[in-house]
Amino acid sequence: MFRIGDMVAHPMHGAGIIDNIVTERIAGAEQDYYVFRMPVGGLVLKIPTASSGLVGLRNILDPVRAARLLSDMAALEVDRFTGSWNQRYRENMLKLKSGDLYEVARVIKSLLRRDSERGLSTGERKMLRTAKQILISEMVLSMGQDYQAIEHLITTAMTGGVAL
């Protein structure tokens, strides 16, 4: 169970803060909800407390693990998937939904490589923006730096030139 003020990550939206825990009556039944607010972008979600584990809500990475992820990015292996764009899209969506930031980083790296080689479909371009937002939002909260600084660190790390 999370508490107000906890920094948590949602697999498909990124990282945010539990602003409140509220009880609401819907269709005659009361249910508790986490009020999840993302500092970057201002998105607010209500997530049922009872199913937060099924949704994949988890604590954010601690700063040491976040720094390790940055240093590991250059060496991340990515598949050279040659199927159709919708097969690649489905495969990448499964990685994003996993909530594993290493998998999210692999999606970003793979899509960046594909974009430089052949270009991306509209759906893949949107997925790249989503994957970046998921990764950056968690790193911002974990490392206590601003969005642009983290985005620069990630871009540098993807190419192997990060200096921590």
Backbone as numpy.savetxt, mean C-alpha at the origin, in Angstrom:
# Nx Ny Nz CAx CAy CAz Cx Cy Cz
-7.31 -6.05 18.32 -8.15 -4.87 18.32 -7.26 -3.63 18.32
-7.60 -2.69 17.48 -6.86 -1.45 17.39 -7.48 -0.40 18.30
-6.69 0.62 18.62 -7.17 1.71 19.46 -7.10 3.02 18.67
-7.81 4.01 19.16 -7.77 5.33 18.55 -6.32 5.83 18.58
-5.86 6.33 17.44 -4.49 6.81 17.31 -3.53 5.82 16.72
-3.94 4.54 16.62 -3.06 3.53 16.02 -2.88 3.81 14.53
-1.64 3.62 14.06 -1.35 3.73 12.63 -1.45 2.34 12.03
-2.34 2.19 11.05 -2.61 0.89 10.45 -2.56 0.99 8.94
-2.45 -0.17 8.30 -2.42 -0.23 6.84 -3.58 -1.08 6.34
-4.25 -0.58 5.31 -5.30 -1.30 4.60 -4.69 -1.76 3.28
-4.83 -3.04 2.92 -4.13 -3.55 1.75 -4.44 -2.81 0.44
-5.63 -2.29 0.27 -5.97 -1.66 -1.00 -6.04 -0.13 -0.95
-5.88 0.45 0.23 -5.96 1.90 0.32 -4.68 2.54 0.86
-3.86 1.76 1.54 -2.65 2.30 2.11 -2.76 2.51 3.61
-1.90 3.36 4.13 -1.79 3.54 5.58 -2.57 4.76 6.04
-3.04 4.65 7.28 -3.76 5.74 7.89 -3.81 5.57 9.39
-4.67 6.35 10.00 -4.76 6.40 11.45 -6.20 6.09 11.87
-6.34 5.33 12.94 -7.66 5.09 13.51 -8.05 6.37 14.26
-8.98 7.11 13.68 -9.42 8.39 14.27 -10.44 8.19 15.38
-11.24 7.14 15.24 -12.33 6.94 16.20 -12.82 5.51 16.07
-13.56 5.08 17.06 -14.28 3.81 17.00 -15.72 4.16 17.33
-16.61 3.88 16.38 -18.01 4.27 16.54 -18.91 3.05 16.47
-20.08 3.17 17.08 -21.09 2.14 16.99 -22.24 2.70 16.17
-22.65 1.96 15.15 -23.76 2.39 14.31 -24.79 1.29 14.21
-26.02 1.71 14.05 -27.13 0.77 13.89 -27.49 0.74 12.40
-27.35 -0.43 11.82 -27.69 -0.62 10.41 -28.61 -1.82 10.31
-29.76 -1.61 9.70 -30.78 -2.66 9.54 -31.13 -3.30 10.88
-31.19 -2.47 11.92 -31.60 -2.95 13.23 -30.52 -3.59 14.07
-29.32 -3.73 13.52 -28.23 -4.36 14.27 -27.11 -3.34 14.52
-26.60 -3.35 15.73 -25.49 -2.46 16.06 -24.17 -3.13 15.73
-23.25 -2.32 15.22 -21.94 -2.83 14.86 -20.90 -1.74 15.13
-19.72 -2.15 15.60 -18.63 -1.21 15.84 -17.79 -1.07 14.57
-17.32 0.15 14.34 -16.50 0.46 13.16 -15.28 1.26 13.57
-14.16 0.95 12.91 -12.99 1.81 13.00 -13.20 2.93 11.99
-12.95 4.16 12.40 -12.94 5.28 11.46 -11.47 5.46 11.08
-11.17 5.09 9.85 -9.81 5.04 9.31 -9.62 6.27 8.42
-8.64 7.11 8.76 -8.36 8.32 7.99 -6.95 8.26 7.45
-6.83 8.55 6.15 -5.52 8.60 5.52 -5.04 10.04 5.49
-3.89 10.32 6.10 -3.37 11.69 6.07 -3.07 12.17 4.65
-2.59 11.26 3.79 -2.32 11.61 2.40 -3.61 11.38 1.60
-4.18 12.43 1.09 -5.39 12.31 0.28 -6.67 12.51 1.06
-6.65 12.32 2.37 -7.82 12.59 3.20 -8.94 11.56 3.13
-8.71 10.40 2.55 -9.74 9.36 2.48 -10.15 8.94 3.88
-11.47 8.78 4.10 -11.99 8.30 5.37 -12.84 7.07 5.08
-12.56 5.97 5.79 -13.32 4.73 5.65 -13.84 4.31 7.02
-14.97 3.62 7.01 -15.44 2.94 8.21 -15.30 1.46 7.95
-14.52 0.82 8.82 -14.22 -0.60 8.66 -14.79 -1.34 9.86
-15.67 -2.33 9.63 -16.22 -3.08 10.77 -15.10 -3.70 11.61
-15.14 -3.48 12.92 -14.08 -4.01 13.78 -14.05 -5.54 13.73
-15.21 -6.15 13.61 -15.29 -7.62 13.63 -14.62 -8.25 12.42
-14.60 -7.55 11.30 -14.02 -8.14 10.09 -12.74 -7.44 9.66
-12.13 -6.66 10.54 -10.91 -5.93 10.15 -9.78 -6.89 9.79
-9.71 -8.04 10.44 -8.69 -9.03 10.11 -8.90 -9.64 8.74
-10.15 -9.89 8.40 -10.47 -10.44 7.08 -10.15 -9.43 5.98
-10.37 -8.16 6.28 -10.08 -7.09 5.32 -8.57 -7.00 5.11
-7.80 -7.33 6.12 -6.35 -7.26 6.03 -5.75 -6.07 6.76
-6.54 -5.42 7.60 -6.04 -4.29 8.38 -4.94 -4.78 9.32
-3.82 -4.07 9.33 -2.67 -4.48 10.15 -1.91 -3.24 10.60
-1.05 -3.42 11.61 -0.17 -2.34 12.03 0.81 -2.01 10.91
1.23 -0.75 10.84 2.21 -0.38 9.82 3.58 -0.93 10.19
4.47 -0.94 9.21 5.85 -1.38 9.45 6.53 -0.45 10.43
7.40 -1.01 11.26 8.21 -0.15 12.12 9.31 0.47 11.24
9.92 1.56 11.69 10.91 2.27 10.86 12.11 1.41 10.43
12.53 0.47 11.26 13.66 -0.39 10.90 13.29 -1.29 9.73
12.10 -1.88 9.79 11.66 -2.76 8.69 11.40 -1.95 7.43
10.92 -0.71 7.57 10.69 0.15 6.41 12.02 0.48 5.73
13.05 0.78 6.52 14.37 1.06 5.96 14.95 -0.18 5.28
14.70 -1.35 5.87 15.17 -2.60 5.26 14.49 -2.83 3.91
13.18 -2.56 3.85 12.46 -2.69 2.58 13.08 -1.78 1.52
13.36 -0.54 1.89 14.00 0.38 0.94 15.32 -0.17 0.43
16.14 -0.70 1.33 17.44 -1.21 0.91 17.32 -2.49 0.09
16.23 -3.22 0.24 16.02 -4.47 -0.51 15.42 -4.24 -1.90
14.88 -3.06 -2.16 14.13 -2.83 -3.40 14.94 -3.06 -4.68
16.17 -2.61 -4.71 16.98 -2.75 -5.92 17.14 -4.21 -6.32
17.24 -5.09 -5.33 17.48 -6.51 -5.60 16.20 -7.32 -5.79
15.04 -6.68 -5.65 13.78 -7.43 -5.81 13.68 -8.02 -7.21
13.38 -9.29 -7.26 13.17 -9.97 -8.53 11.75 -9.72 -9.00
11.59 -9.43 -10.27 10.26 -9.28 -10.84 10.14 -10.20 -12.04
8.93 -10.75 -12.20 8.68 -11.66 -13.31 8.59 -10.87 -14.62
9.08 -11.47 -15.65 8.88 -10.93 -16.99 7.67 -11.63 -17.58
6.52 -11.17 -17.12 5.26 -11.79 -17.50 4.92 -11.39 -18.92
4.70 -12.37 -19.79 4.49 -12.07 -21.21 3.04 -12.27 -21.64
2.15 -12.57 -20.72 0.75 -12.77 -21.08 0.07 -11.47 -21.48
-1.22 -11.56 -21.68 -1.99 -10.38 -22.06 -2.07 -9.40 -20.89
-2.45 -8.16 -21.20 -2.49 -7.14 -20.14 -3.46 -7.52 -19.03
-4.58 -8.18 -19.37 -5.54 -8.53 -18.31 -5.02 -9.67 -17.43
-4.20 -10.56 -17.96 -3.57 -11.58 -17.13 -2.55 -10.95 -16.18
-1.76 -10.03 -16.71 -0.80 -9.30 -15.87 -1.53 -8.52 -14.79
-2.63 -7.89 -15.17 -3.42 -7.08 -14.24 -3.93 -7.95 -13.08
-4.51 -9.11 -13.40 -5.03 -10.02 -12.36 -3.91 -10.49 -11.43
-2.79 -10.84 -12.02 -1.64 -11.31 -11.23 -1.16 -10.19 -10.28
-1.04 -9.00 -10.80 -0.59 -7.87 -9.98 -1.63 -7.50 -8.92
-2.90 -7.62 -9.24 -3.95 -7.30 -8.27 -3.88 -8.26 -7.09
-3.61 -9.52 -7.33 -3.45 -10.48 -6.23 -2.29 -10.08 -5.32
-1.21 -9.59 -5.92 -0.06 -9.15 -5.12 -0.43 -7.94 -4.27
-1.18 -7.00 -4.84 -1.58 -5.83 -4.07 -2.50 -6.21 -2.92
-3.46 -7.09 -3.19 -4.42 -7.49 -2.16 -3.77 -8.27 -1.02
-2.57 -8.82 -1.26 -1.89 -9.59 -0.22 -1.54 -8.71 0.98
-1.36 -7.42 0.76 -0.97 -6.52 1.84 0.51 -6.57 2.16
1.27 -7.40 1.47 2.71 -7.54 1.66 3.42 -6.42 0.89
4.13 -5.55 1.59 4.77 -4.41 0.92 5.87 -4.83 -0.04
6.48 -5.97 0.18 7.46 -6.47 -0.79 6.75 -6.81 -2.10
5.57 -7.39 -2.02 4.81 -7.70 -3.23 4.35 -6.41 -3.92
3.94 -5.42 -3.14 3.55 -4.12 -3.70 4.74 -3.50 -4.42
5.92 -3.56 -3.80 7.13 -3.02 -4.43 7.45 -3.77 -5.73
7.23 -5.08 -5.75 7.46 -5.86 -6.97 6.51 -5.42 -8.09
5.26 -5.14 -7.73 4.29 -4.65 -8.72 4.78 -3.33 -9.30
5.20 -2.42 -8.44 5.69 -1.12 -8.89 6.89 -1.29 -9.82
7.84 -2.08 -9.38 9.06 -2.28 -10.17 8.75 -2.92 -11.52
7.88 -3.90 -11.51 7.49 -4.58 -12.74 6.78 -3.62 -13.71
5.86 -2.83 -13.18 5.12 -1.90 -14.04 6.02 -0.77 -14.54
6.93 -0.31 -13.73 7.87 0.72 -14.18 8.75 0.18 -15.32
9.21 -1.06 -15.16 10.03 -1.67 -16.21 9.23 -1.82 -17.50
8.00 -2.33 -17.37 7.16 -2.52 -18.55 6.87 -1.19 -19.22
6.61 -0.15 -18.41 6.31 1.16 -18.96 7.49 1.69 -19.77
8.71 1.47 -19.28 9.88 1.96 -20.01 10.15 1.15 -21.28
9.73 -0.11 -21.28 9.99 -0.98 -22.44 8.90 -0.90 -23.49
7.64 -0.95 -23.06 6.54 -1.07 -24.02 5.37 -0.14 -23.75
5.33 0.47 -22.60 4.18 1.28 -22.22 3.16 0.44 -21.46
2.23 1.12 -20.81 1.23 0.45 -19.99 -0.17 0.71 -20.54
-1.05 -0.24 -20.31 -2.46 -0.02 -20.61 -3.01 0.99 -19.60
-4.16 1.53 -19.85 -4.79 2.48 -18.92 -5.00 1.84 -17.56
-5.45 0.60 -17.52 -5.66 -0.10 -16.25 -4.37 -0.32 -15.49
-3.30 -0.65 -16.22 -2.01 -0.85 -15.56 -1.45 0.48 -15.04
-1.68 1.55 -15.78 -1.21 2.86 -15.33 -1.90 3.26 -14.03
-3.20 2.99 -13.95 -3.96 3.27 -12.72 -3.46 2.39 -11.58
-3.16 1.13 -11.89 -2.65 0.21 -10.88 -1.30 0.69 -10.36
-0.45 1.21 -11.22 0.85 1.73 -10.81 0.66 2.89 -9.83
-0.27 3.80 -10.13 -0.55 4.92 -9.22 -1.04 4.40 -7.87
-1.94 3.41 -7.90 -2.48 2.83 -6.66 -1.39 2.16 -5.86
-0.55 1.36 -6.51 0.53 0.65 -5.82 1.51 1.64 -5.18
1.85 2.70 -5.91 2.74 3.71 -5.35 2.11 4.36 -4.13
0.82 4.67 -4.22 0.14 5.32 -3.10 0.11 4.42 -1.88
-0.13 3.12 -2.08 -0.15 2.17 -0.97 1.21 2.14 -0.28
2.27 2.01 -1.06 3.62 1.92 -0.51 4.05 3.24 0.13
3.88 4.32 -0.58 4.33 5.62 -0.07 3.59 6.00 1.20
2.27 5.79 1.24 1.50 6.20 2.42 1.99 5.48 3.68
2.35 4.21 3.55 2.84 3.49 4.72 4.24 3.94 5.11
5.09 4.16 4.14 6.44 4.61 4.43 6.44 6.01 5.06
5.53 6.88 4.63 5.40 8.23 5.20 5.12 8.13 6.69
4.13 7.33 7.07 3.79 7.19 8.49 4.88 6.47 9.27
5.47 5.45 8.68 6.47 4.66 9.37 7.76 5.45 9.60
8.22 6.16 8.58 9.51 6.82 8.65 9.41 8.29 9.08
8.19 8.83 9.13 8.00 10.20 9.59 8.54 11.25 8.65
8.55 10.96 7.35 9.01 11.93 6.35 7.84 12.32 5.46
8.02 13.38 4.68 6.92 13.82 3.83 6.82 12.97 2.56
5.70 13.13 1.87 5.36 12.33 0.71 6.44 12.40 -0.37
6.87 13.62 -0.71 7.84 13.79 -1.80 9.18 13.15 -1.45
9.60 13.27 -0.19 10.87 12.67 0.22 10.81 11.15 0.11
9.71 10.56 0.55 9.56 9.10 0.47 9.47 8.65 -0.98
8.72 9.39 -1.78 8.61 9.05 -3.21 9.99 9.05 -3.86
10.81 10.03 -3.53 12.17 10.11 -4.07 13.01 8.92 -3.58
12.91 8.59 -2.28 13.66 7.45 -1.75 13.28 6.16 -2.46
12.00 5.97 -2.70 11.53 4.74 -3.36 12.01 4.69 -4.80
11.90 5.80 -5.51 12.35 5.84 -6.91 13.84 5.53 -6.98
14.61 6.12 -6.08 16.06 5.87 -6.05 16.34 4.42 -5.69
15.60 3.90 -4.71 15.81 2.51 -4.27 15.48 1.51 -5.38
14.47 1.80 -6.17 14.07 0.88 -7.26 15.21 0.74 -8.29
16.01 1.80 -8.41 17.09 1.76 -9.39 18.43 1.36 -8.78
18.43 1.08 -7.48 19.63 0.59 -6.84 20.53 1.64 -6.26
20.09 2.89 -6.21 20.97 3.94 -5.73 20.59 4.54 -4.39
19.88 3.80 -3.55 19.45 4.38 -2.28 20.62 4.44 -1.30
20.67 5.54 -0.57 21.68 5.70 0.48 20.94 5.99 1.78
20.94 5.04 2.69 20.22 5.23 3.94 21.16 5.64 5.06
